[in-house]
Coordinates of C-alpha atoms and ligand atoms in Angstrom, one line a residue:
M4 CA -46.3 -14.1 36.5
L5 CA -46.0 -10.4 37.3
E6 CA -42.9 -11.1 39.3
T7 CA -41.4 -13.0 36.4
A8 CA -42.2 -10.1 34.0
R9 CA -40.6 -7.6 36.5
Q10 CA -37.6 -9.8 36.7
Q11 CA -37.4 -10.0 32.9
A12 CA -37.7 -6.2 32.7
Y13 CA -34.9 -6.0 35.3
D14 CA -32.6 -8.4 33.7
G15 CA -33.5 -7.8 30.1
G16 CA -35.3 -11.0 29.8
D17 CA -32.2 -13.1 29.4
G18 CA -31.5 -13.9 33.0
V19 CA -28.5 -11.6 33.2
E20 CA -28.8 -9.0 35.9
R21 CA -28.5 -5.4 34.8
S22 CA -25.1 -4.8 36.3
E23 CA -23.9 -7.9 34.7
A24 CA -25.6 -7.0 31.4
S25 CA -24.0 -3.6 31.5
A26 CA -20.6 -5.2 32.1
V27 CA -21.2 -7.5 29.1
N28 CA -22.3 -4.5 27.0
K29 CA -19.1 -2.7 28.0
A30 CA -17.1 -5.7 27.1
E31 CA -18.9 -5.9 23.7
H32 CA -18.4 -2.2 23.2
R33 CA -14.7 -2.6 24.0
S34 CA -14.4 -5.4 21.5
L35 CA -15.4 -3.0 18.7
Y36 CA -11.8 -1.8 19.0
K37 CA -10.2 -5.1 18.2
K38 CA -6.6 -5.5 19.3
R39 CA -4.2 -5.7 16.4
E40 CA -3.2 -9.2 15.5
K41 CA 0.3 -9.3 14.3
I42 CA 0.7 -10.3 10.7
Y43 CA 3.5 -12.6 9.7
P44 CA 3.6 -12.4 5.9
K45 CA 5.1 -15.5 4.4
K46 CA 8.0 -15.4 1.9
V47 CA 6.9 -15.9 -1.6
S48 CA 8.6 -15.9 -5.0
G49 CA 7.2 -15.1 -8.4
T50 CA 6.9 -12.5 -11.1
Y51 CA 5.2 -9.8 -8.9
R52 CA 7.6 -10.3 -6.0
R53 CA 10.5 -9.8 -8.4
L54 CA 8.9 -6.7 -9.7
K55 CA 8.4 -5.4 -6.2
W56 CA 12.1 -6.0 -5.4
V57 CA 13.2 -4.1 -8.5
I58 CA 10.9 -1.1 -7.6
L59 CA 12.1 -1.3 -4.0
V60 CA 15.8 -1.1 -5.0
L61 CA 15.2 1.6 -7.6
T62 CA 13.1 3.9 -5.3
L63 CA 15.4 3.5 -2.3
A64 CA 18.4 4.1 -4.5
V65 CA 16.9 7.3 -5.8
Y66 CA 16.0 8.5 -2.3
Y67 CA 19.3 7.7 -0.7
L68 CA 21.6 8.6 -3.6
A69 CA 20.0 11.6 -5.3
P70 CA 21.5 14.2 -2.9
W71 CA 25.0 12.9 -3.7
I72 CA 24.7 13.7 -7.5
R73 CA 26.8 16.8 -8.3
W74 CA 25.9 19.4 -10.9
D75 CA 28.3 22.2 -11.9
R76 CA 26.6 25.6 -11.8
G77 CA 29.8 27.6 -11.8
P78 CA 31.7 29.2 -9.0
S79 CA 30.0 30.3 -5.8
L80 CA 26.9 28.3 -6.6
P81 CA 26.0 25.0 -5.0
D82 CA 27.0 22.0 -7.0
Q83 CA 24.3 19.6 -5.6
A84 CA 22.0 18.5 -8.4
I85 CA 18.9 18.5 -6.1
L86 CA 18.9 21.0 -3.3
I87 CA 16.3 22.9 -1.4
D88 CA 18.4 25.9 -0.3
I89 CA 16.2 27.5 2.4
P90 CA 18.7 30.2 3.5
A91 CA 19.1 31.4 -0.1
R92 CA 15.4 30.7 -0.8
R93 CA 16.2 28.6 -3.9
F94 CA 15.3 25.2 -5.2
Y95 CA 17.8 23.6 -7.5
F96 CA 16.9 20.6 -9.7
F97 CA 19.8 19.9 -12.1
F98 CA 19.7 22.8 -14.6
I99 CA 16.5 24.3 -13.3
E100 CA 16.6 26.9 -10.5
I101 CA 13.3 27.9 -8.9
W102 CA 12.9 31.2 -7.0
P103 CA 10.3 31.7 -4.3
Q104 CA 8.4 33.9 -6.8
E105 CA 8.1 30.8 -9.0
V106 CA 6.7 28.4 -6.5
Y107 CA 3.8 27.9 -8.9
Y108 CA 6.2 25.4 -10.8
L109 CA 6.2 23.2 -7.7
T110 CA 2.4 23.6 -7.4
G111 CA 2.2 22.6 -11.0
L112 CA 4.4 19.5 -10.3
L113 CA 2.2 18.5 -7.4
I114 CA -0.9 18.9 -9.6
L115 CA 0.7 16.7 -12.3
A116 CA 1.7 14.1 -9.7
A117 CA -1.9 14.0 -8.3
L118 CA -3.4 13.7 -11.8
A119 CA -0.9 11.0 -12.7
L120 CA -1.9 9.1 -9.5
F121 CA -5.6 9.5 -10.5
L122 CA -4.9 8.2 -14.0
V123 CA -2.9 5.2 -12.8
T124 CA -5.6 4.3 -10.2
T125 CA -8.3 4.5 -12.9
L126 CA -6.3 2.2 -15.1
A127 CA -4.6 -0.2 -12.7
G128 CA -6.2 0.3 -9.3
R129 CA -3.9 0.8 -6.3
V130 CA -0.6 -0.1 -7.9
W131 CA 0.9 3.0 -6.3
C132 CA 0.0 1.6 -2.9
G133 CA 1.2 -1.9 -3.8
Y134 CA 4.6 -1.1 -5.3
S135 CA 5.9 2.4 -4.8
C136 CA 4.3 4.1 -1.9
P137 CA 7.0 4.9 0.7
Q138 CA 5.0 3.1 3.4
T139 CA 5.0 -0.1 1.3
V140 CA 8.6 0.2 0.2
W141 CA 10.0 0.7 3.7
T142 CA 7.7 -1.9 5.2
D143 CA 8.9 -4.4 2.6
L144 CA 12.4 -3.6 3.6
F145 CA 11.7 -3.9 7.3
V146 CA 9.9 -7.2 6.7
A147 CA 12.9 -8.5 4.7
V148 CA 15.3 -7.6 7.5
E149 CA 13.0 -9.3 10.0
R150 CA 12.8 -12.4 7.9
F151 CA 16.6 -12.5 7.5
I152 CA 17.1 -12.3 11.3
E153 CA 14.1 -14.3 12.6
G154 CA 13.3 -16.6 9.8
D155 CA 10.1 -17.0 7.8
R156 CA 6.5 -16.8 9.0
S157 CA 6.4 -20.0 11.1
A158 CA 9.8 -19.5 12.6
Q159 CA 8.7 -15.9 13.6
M160 CA 5.5 -17.2 15.1
R161 CA 7.4 -19.9 17.1
L162 CA 9.9 -17.3 18.2
D163 CA 7.2 -14.9 19.4
A164 CA 5.5 -17.7 21.3
S165 CA 8.7 -19.0 22.9
P166 CA 9.9 -17.8 26.4
W167 CA 12.4 -14.9 26.6
K168 CA 15.7 -16.6 26.5
A169 CA 19.1 -15.4 25.3
A170 CA 18.6 -16.5 21.7
K171 CA 15.3 -14.8 21.4
L172 CA 16.6 -11.7 23.1
G173 CA 19.6 -11.6 20.8
K174 CA 17.5 -11.9 17.6
K175 CA 15.0 -9.3 18.7
A176 CA 17.7 -6.9 19.7
L177 CA 19.5 -7.4 16.4
K178 CA 16.3 -6.8 14.5
H179 CA 15.5 -3.6 16.3
V180 CA 19.0 -2.3 15.9
A181 CA 18.9 -3.0 12.2
W182 CA 15.5 -1.3 11.9
L183 CA 16.8 1.7 13.8
L184 CA 19.9 2.0 11.6
I185 CA 17.7 1.9 8.4
A186 CA 15.3 4.5 10.0
A187 CA 18.3 6.7 10.9
A188 CA 19.7 6.5 7.4
T189 CA 16.3 7.4 6.1
G190 CA 16.0 10.5 8.4
G191 CA 19.6 11.4 7.6
A192 CA 19.1 11.2 3.9
W193 CA 16.2 13.7 4.1
V194 CA 18.4 16.5 5.6
F195 CA 20.9 15.9 2.7
Y196 CA 18.3 17.5 0.4
F197 CA 18.5 20.8 2.4
A198 CA 22.2 21.3 2.6
D199 CA 25.4 20.2 0.8
A200 CA 25.3 16.5 1.5
P201 CA 29.0 15.8 2.1
T202 CA 29.3 18.8 4.4
I203 CA 26.2 18.1 6.5
L204 CA 27.1 14.4 6.8
V205 CA 30.4 15.4 8.4
D206 CA 28.7 18.1 10.5
V207 CA 26.1 15.6 11.8
F208 CA 28.8 13.3 13.1
T209 CA 31.0 16.1 14.5
L210 CA 28.0 17.7 16.2
D211 CA 28.4 20.8 14.1
A212 CA 25.0 20.5 12.3
P213 CA 22.2 23.0 13.2
P214 CA 19.7 21.8 15.8
V215 CA 17.0 21.6 13.2
A216 CA 19.0 18.9 11.4
Y217 CA 19.1 16.7 14.5
I218 CA 15.4 17.3 15.2
T219 CA 14.5 16.3 11.6
I220 CA 16.7 13.2 11.7
A221 CA 15.2 12.2 15.1
V222 CA 11.6 12.7 14.0
L223 CA 12.1 10.8 10.7
T224 CA 14.0 8.1 12.4
G225 CA 11.2 7.6 14.9
S226 CA 8.4 7.7 12.3
T227 CA 10.2 5.4 9.9
Y228 CA 10.9 2.9 12.7
L229 CA 7.3 3.1 14.0
F230 CA 5.5 3.0 10.6
G231 CA 7.8 0.5 8.9
G232 CA 8.6 -1.8 11.8
H233 CA 5.5 -1.7 14.0
A234 CA 2.4 0.0 12.5
R235 CA 2.8 -1.4 9.0
E236 CA -0.6 -2.3 7.5
Q237 CA -2.3 -0.2 10.1
V238 CA -0.9 2.9 8.4
C239 CA -2.6 1.9 5.1
T240 CA -5.9 0.8 6.7
Y241 CA -6.4 3.5 9.3
M242 CA -4.1 6.5 8.8
C243 CA -4.0 6.9 5.0
P244 CA -7.0 8.6 3.4
W245 CA -6.1 7.3 -0.1
P246 CA -8.0 3.9 0.2
R247 CA -11.2 5.9 0.8
I248 CA -10.6 8.4 -2.0
Q249 CA -9.3 6.0 -4.6
A250 CA -12.7 4.2 -4.6
A251 CA -14.1 7.2 -6.5
M252 CA -11.5 6.7 -9.3
L253 CA -12.2 3.0 -9.8
D254 CA -14.8 1.6 -12.1
E255 CA -15.6 -1.9 -13.4
D256 CA -12.9 -1.5 -16.1
S257 CA -10.1 -0.8 -13.6
L258 CA -7.5 -3.5 -13.3
T259 CA -7.3 -4.9 -9.8
V260 CA -6.3 -8.2 -8.0
T261 CA -9.3 -10.5 -8.3
Y262 CA -10.1 -14.0 -7.2
R263 CA -11.9 -15.9 -9.9
D264 CA -14.5 -17.5 -7.7
F265 CA -16.4 -19.0 -10.6
R266 CA -13.4 -21.2 -11.1
G267 CA -12.2 -21.6 -7.5
E268 CA -15.5 -22.4 -5.7
P269 CA -16.6 -24.5 -4.1
R270 CA -13.2 -24.6 -2.5
G271 CA -11.8 -27.6 -0.6
P272 CA -8.7 -29.6 0.1
R273 CA -7.9 -32.6 -2.2
R274 CA -7.8 -35.8 -0.1
K275 CA -6.9 -39.3 -1.1
N276 CA -9.9 -41.5 -1.7
K277 CA -12.3 -38.6 -1.5
P278 CA -14.4 -37.4 -4.4
T279 CA -13.2 -34.0 -5.8
E280 CA -15.4 -33.6 -8.9
H281 CA -17.7 -31.2 -7.1
L282 CA -14.8 -29.0 -6.0
G283 CA -13.5 -25.9 -7.8
D284 CA -9.8 -25.2 -8.3
C285 CA -9.2 -23.6 -4.9
I286 CA -7.6 -26.2 -2.7
D287 CA -8.1 -24.0 0.4
C288 CA -4.4 -24.1 1.2
N289 CA -4.5 -20.5 2.6
Q290 CA -1.2 -19.7 1.0
C291 CA -2.7 -16.5 -0.5
V292 CA -3.7 -15.4 3.0
A293 CA -0.3 -16.4 4.5
V294 CA 1.7 -14.2 2.1
C295 CA -0.7 -11.2 2.3
P296 CA 1.1 -8.2 4.0
M297 CA -2.4 -6.8 4.9
G298 CA -3.6 -10.1 6.5
I299 CA -6.7 -10.4 4.3
D300 CA -8.2 -13.1 2.3
I301 CA -8.7 -12.0 -1.3
R302 CA -11.3 -14.7 -1.8
D303 CA -13.6 -12.6 0.3
G304 CA -13.8 -10.1 -2.6
Q305 CA -12.6 -6.6 -3.1
Q306 CA -11.5 -5.0 0.2
L307 CA -10.4 -1.6 1.4
E308 CA -7.3 -3.1 2.9
C309 CA -6.1 -4.7 -0.3
I310 CA -3.1 -2.7 -1.7
T311 CA -3.0 -4.8 -4.9
C312 CA 0.6 -5.9 -4.2
A313 CA -0.2 -9.1 -6.1
L314 CA 1.8 -11.3 -3.8
C315 CA -1.3 -13.5 -3.4
I316 CA -1.2 -14.0 -7.2
D317 CA 2.4 -15.3 -6.9
A318 CA 1.4 -17.6 -4.0
C319 CA -1.6 -19.1 -5.8
D320 CA 0.3 -19.5 -9.1
N321 CA 2.9 -21.5 -7.3
V322 CA 0.2 -23.7 -5.7
M323 CA -1.5 -24.2 -9.0
D324 CA 1.8 -25.3 -10.5
R325 CA 2.3 -27.8 -7.8
V326 CA -1.2 -29.3 -8.1
G327 CA -1.1 -29.3 -11.9
L328 CA -3.9 -26.7 -12.5
P329 CA -3.6 -23.7 -14.7
Q330 CA -2.3 -20.5 -13.1
G331 CA -4.5 -17.4 -12.8
L332 CA -7.0 -18.4 -10.1
I333 CA -6.0 -15.1 -8.6
A334 CA -5.0 -12.6 -11.2
Y335 CA -5.0 -9.0 -12.2
D336 CA -8.3 -8.5 -14.0
T337 CA -11.2 -6.0 -14.2
L338 CA -14.5 -6.7 -12.4
S339 CA -16.3 -6.6 -15.8
N340 CA -14.0 -9.2 -17.2
V341 CA -14.4 -11.5 -14.1
D342 CA -18.1 -11.2 -14.7
Q343 CA -17.7 -12.0 -18.4
R344 CA -15.5 -15.0 -17.8
A345 CA -17.9 -16.3 -15.2
H346 CA -20.7 -16.3 -17.8
G347 CA -18.6 -17.3 -20.8
G348 CA -18.8 -13.8 -22.3
K349 CA -16.1 -11.9 -24.2
T350 CA -13.5 -10.1 -22.2
R351 CA -12.1 -6.7 -23.1
V352 CA -9.5 -4.2 -22.0
R353 CA -10.7 -0.6 -22.1
L354 CA -7.8 1.7 -21.3
L355 CA -9.2 4.7 -23.2
R356 CA -12.4 5.5 -21.3
P357 CA -13.9 8.9 -20.7
R358 CA -12.5 9.1 -17.2
S359 CA -8.9 8.1 -18.3
L360 CA -9.1 10.4 -21.4
L361 CA -10.1 13.3 -19.1
Y362 CA -7.1 12.7 -16.9
I363 CA -4.8 12.4 -19.9
G364 CA -6.2 15.6 -21.4
I365 CA -5.7 17.6 -18.1
I366 CA -2.2 16.1 -17.6
L367 CA -1.2 17.1 -21.1
L368 CA -2.7 20.6 -20.7
V369 CA -0.9 21.3 -17.4
G370 CA 2.3 19.7 -18.6
V371 CA 2.4 21.8 -21.8
I372 CA 1.6 25.0 -19.9
M373 CA 4.4 24.3 -17.4
L374 CA 6.9 23.4 -20.2
I375 CA 6.1 26.6 -22.2
S376 CA 6.4 28.8 -19.1
L377 CA 9.6 27.1 -18.1
I378 CA 11.2 27.5 -21.5
S379 CA 10.1 31.1 -21.9
R380 CA 10.9 32.2 -18.3
S381 CA 13.1 35.3 -18.2
A382 CA 16.2 35.8 -16.1
V383 CA 14.7 39.2 -15.0
D384 CA 11.5 39.9 -13.1
I385 CA 9.9 43.2 -12.4
N386 CA 7.3 44.1 -9.8
V387 CA 5.7 47.5 -9.3
L388 CA 3.9 48.9 -6.3
R389 CA 2.1 52.2 -6.8
D390 CA 1.8 54.7 -4.0
R391 CA -1.7 54.8 -2.7
N392 CA -1.4 57.5 -0.1
P393 CA -1.3 60.0 -1.6
L394 CA -2.5 58.8 -5.0
F395 CA -0.9 61.7 -6.7
V396 CA 0.9 65.0 -5.9
T397 CA 0.3 68.3 -7.7
L398 CA 3.7 70.1 -8.0
S399 CA 4.2 73.9 -7.9
D400 CA 4.3 74.1 -11.7
G401 CA 1.0 72.3 -11.9
S402 CA 2.3 69.0 -13.2
I403 CA 1.2 65.7 -11.6
R404 CA 3.5 63.3 -9.9
N405 CA 2.9 59.6 -9.0
G406 CA 5.3 57.6 -6.8
Y407 CA 6.2 53.9 -7.4
T408 CA 8.4 51.2 -5.9
V409 CA 9.9 49.2 -8.7
K410 CA 11.6 45.9 -7.7
I411 CA 13.9 44.3 -10.2
L412 CA 14.9 40.7 -9.7
N413 CA 18.2 39.6 -11.4
K414 CA 18.1 35.8 -11.5
D415 CA 21.4 35.8 -13.5
H416 CA 24.6 34.8 -11.8
S417 CA 26.4 38.0 -12.9
E418 CA 25.7 41.7 -12.0
K419 CA 23.5 43.5 -14.5
L420 CA 22.8 47.0 -15.7
F421 CA 19.3 48.0 -16.5
R422 CA 17.5 50.9 -18.1
L423 CA 14.1 51.9 -16.8
S424 CA 11.8 53.6 -19.2
L425 CA 8.1 54.2 -19.8
Q426 CA 5.9 53.1 -22.7
D427 CA 2.6 55.0 -23.6
M428 CA 3.7 58.0 -21.6
A429 CA 5.5 60.1 -24.2
D430 CA 5.5 63.4 -22.3
A431 CA 6.2 62.0 -18.8
G432 CA 9.4 62.4 -16.9
I433 CA 11.0 59.6 -14.9
Q434 CA 13.2 60.0 -11.8
V435 CA 14.8 57.3 -9.7
V436 CA 15.8 58.3 -6.2
G437 CA 19.6 58.0 -5.9
S438 CA 20.1 56.4 -9.3
D439 CA 20.2 57.1 -13.0
P440 CA 17.1 55.5 -14.6
A441 CA 19.3 54.7 -17.7
A442 CA 21.8 52.7 -15.6
L443 CA 20.3 50.8 -12.6
T444 CA 22.7 48.2 -11.2
V445 CA 21.3 45.0 -9.7
K446 CA 23.8 42.4 -8.2
S447 CA 23.7 38.8 -9.3
D448 CA 20.9 36.7 -7.7
R449 CA 19.5 39.8 -6.0
L450 CA 16.3 41.7 -5.8
A451 CA 16.8 45.5 -5.9
S452 CA 14.2 48.0 -4.9
F453 CA 14.0 51.5 -6.5
R454 CA 11.9 54.5 -5.5
V455 CA 10.6 56.0 -8.8
F456 CA 8.7 59.2 -9.5
V457 CA 6.8 59.7 -12.8
T458 CA 5.7 63.3 -13.6
L459 CA 3.2 64.4 -16.3
P460 CA 2.2 67.9 -17.3
K461 CA -1.4 68.6 -16.2
S462 CA -2.4 69.3 -19.8
Q463 CA -1.8 65.6 -20.6
M464 CA -4.1 64.4 -17.9
N465 CA -7.2 63.8 -20.0
D466 CA -8.5 61.2 -17.5
E467 CA -8.2 60.3 -13.8
S468 CA -6.3 57.2 -14.7
L469 CA -3.8 56.7 -17.6
P470 CA -2.5 53.1 -18.2
F471 CA 1.1 52.8 -19.2
T472 CA 4.0 50.3 -19.0
F473 CA 7.3 50.2 -17.2
V474 CA 10.0 48.7 -19.4
V475 CA 13.2 47.3 -17.9
T476 CA 15.9 46.8 -20.6
D477 CA 18.8 44.6 -19.9
L478 CA 21.7 46.6 -21.3
S479 CA 23.8 43.4 -21.9
D480 CA 21.6 42.1 -24.6
D481 CA 18.8 44.7 -24.9
S482 CA 16.1 42.2 -23.8
E483 CA 13.1 43.8 -22.3
T484 CA 10.8 42.9 -19.3
R485 CA 7.5 44.9 -18.9
H486 CA 5.1 45.6 -16.2
D487 CA 1.7 47.3 -16.7
S488 CA 0.7 50.1 -14.3
V489 CA -1.5 53.2 -14.1
F490 CA -0.9 56.9 -13.6
R491 CA -3.5 58.7 -11.4
G492 CA -4.4 62.3 -11.4
P493 CA -7.3 64.8 -10.8
G494 CA -8.6 64.5 -14.4
K495 CA -9.7 67.4 -16.5
Ligands
SF4_519 S1 -3.6 -19.9 -2.7 FE1 -5.0 -20.3 -4.4 S2 -5.6 -22.4 -3.9 FE2 -4.7 -21.7 -2.1 S3 -6.4 -20.9 -0.9 FE3 -5.6 -19.2 -2.0 S4 -6.9 -19.1 -3.8 FE4 -7.1 -21.2 -2.9
SF4_520 S1 -5.0 -9.5 -1.0 FE1 -3.3 -10.0 -2.4 S2 -3.0 -8.1 -3.6 FE2 -4.3 -7.6 -1.8 S3 -2.9 -6.9 -0.3 FE3 -3.2 -9.1 0.1 S4 -1.6 -10.1 -1.1 FE4 -1.7 -8.0 -1.8

């Protein structure tokens, strides 16, 4: 009895010796990291598939063609409509020209894009993921190429299971070459945004492009080939944080792809001479699973992996048509409506909810602020740095002098003449080292720095600090740009 108990303690009571048990445990532990099972998404036709093709063509056309659009900005300026000119520290977007000092416009754009994504997610779930995310678009393209070369789902499965013969080798090689060409075109297109596209294209092929261009193309070619051709759904499931974040933006009124289980269950195939009255509309054909690029079964309910591409809707609608049942067993719907439908209640569409109204309000606010600042932006910028050491100097005649560095940025494409003057400092004198304050020259597209001294009689120093304003007047049109500053002295 005691021996049996000891033996049980040793082997865990299940007759498996500890070393064996530990091996089993290790095997179980390892099995937590399940090997990826390749997904062979089946071809499907339907409304959402067509919509996805249209979006794929549009988004790829924008990405590949945008750097080739020309925009005349005058002589000696780049004529590329969209250009990130790093050497000149400038971003061109058609008629808009952003300087490094105005990077807040890009920040504002990113904020707007993020808010728009939040709003769309609140209203229509993960449509961004399902239709226009670059990972989805390029994976769709890679899958289409694979299907064109290797055939549809079952042909691909047969090919993968077949021995490595010439035909298989040929198809696989052709597929990977096609993928690499797409990936290289993708990486190549990216560098076109950073230099004159026709010039850099020739430079790349004549090996005259800078090393950074080749490195960028190589990195993007590799990542596109890896993510679009091999990693595919794994990028969405494991690498992308968005599936985890977007859950916080969804509520029961958000539109998402849903399986109407109240109608479909109990599921089961229709067989001749077998009663079907007890069955729901789902014939358990698995077509919705076969077409899913994420390899999931929407009938299991809402899942983190689902990118709401709606291809399962197309697949199921086709099946419903064939078996003579109404479409919509899988459909875009809200969770609250699915519940209402299940219980015969009234369905509703609530687009304007506190959450969506909040996002719309913030988008409008940020958009209006950006628009106003863009419209009212000046072609001249001024920045003033006041000397801190020493704060002030007492001259031999007793007057007080402060030193400043005044930087004038001329964003215009022609050289300009400026007058520098002071406001709220009636008795002060102004002196610019090496220049006349009434005629400061700043070349086009340049930042000029001037050493400026402001002098005030001691009798005017009523306080230790006197606020005043530097005024830069553009002599071509008398427009003024101002910058507040202070004059420091010993006080009374
Ligand atoms: S495609 Fe429709 S009928 Fe077929 S298994 Fe999926 S839900 Fe059921
Ligand atoms: S379950 Fe349907 S909507 Fe979700 S990823 Fe799969 S096919 Fe797309």
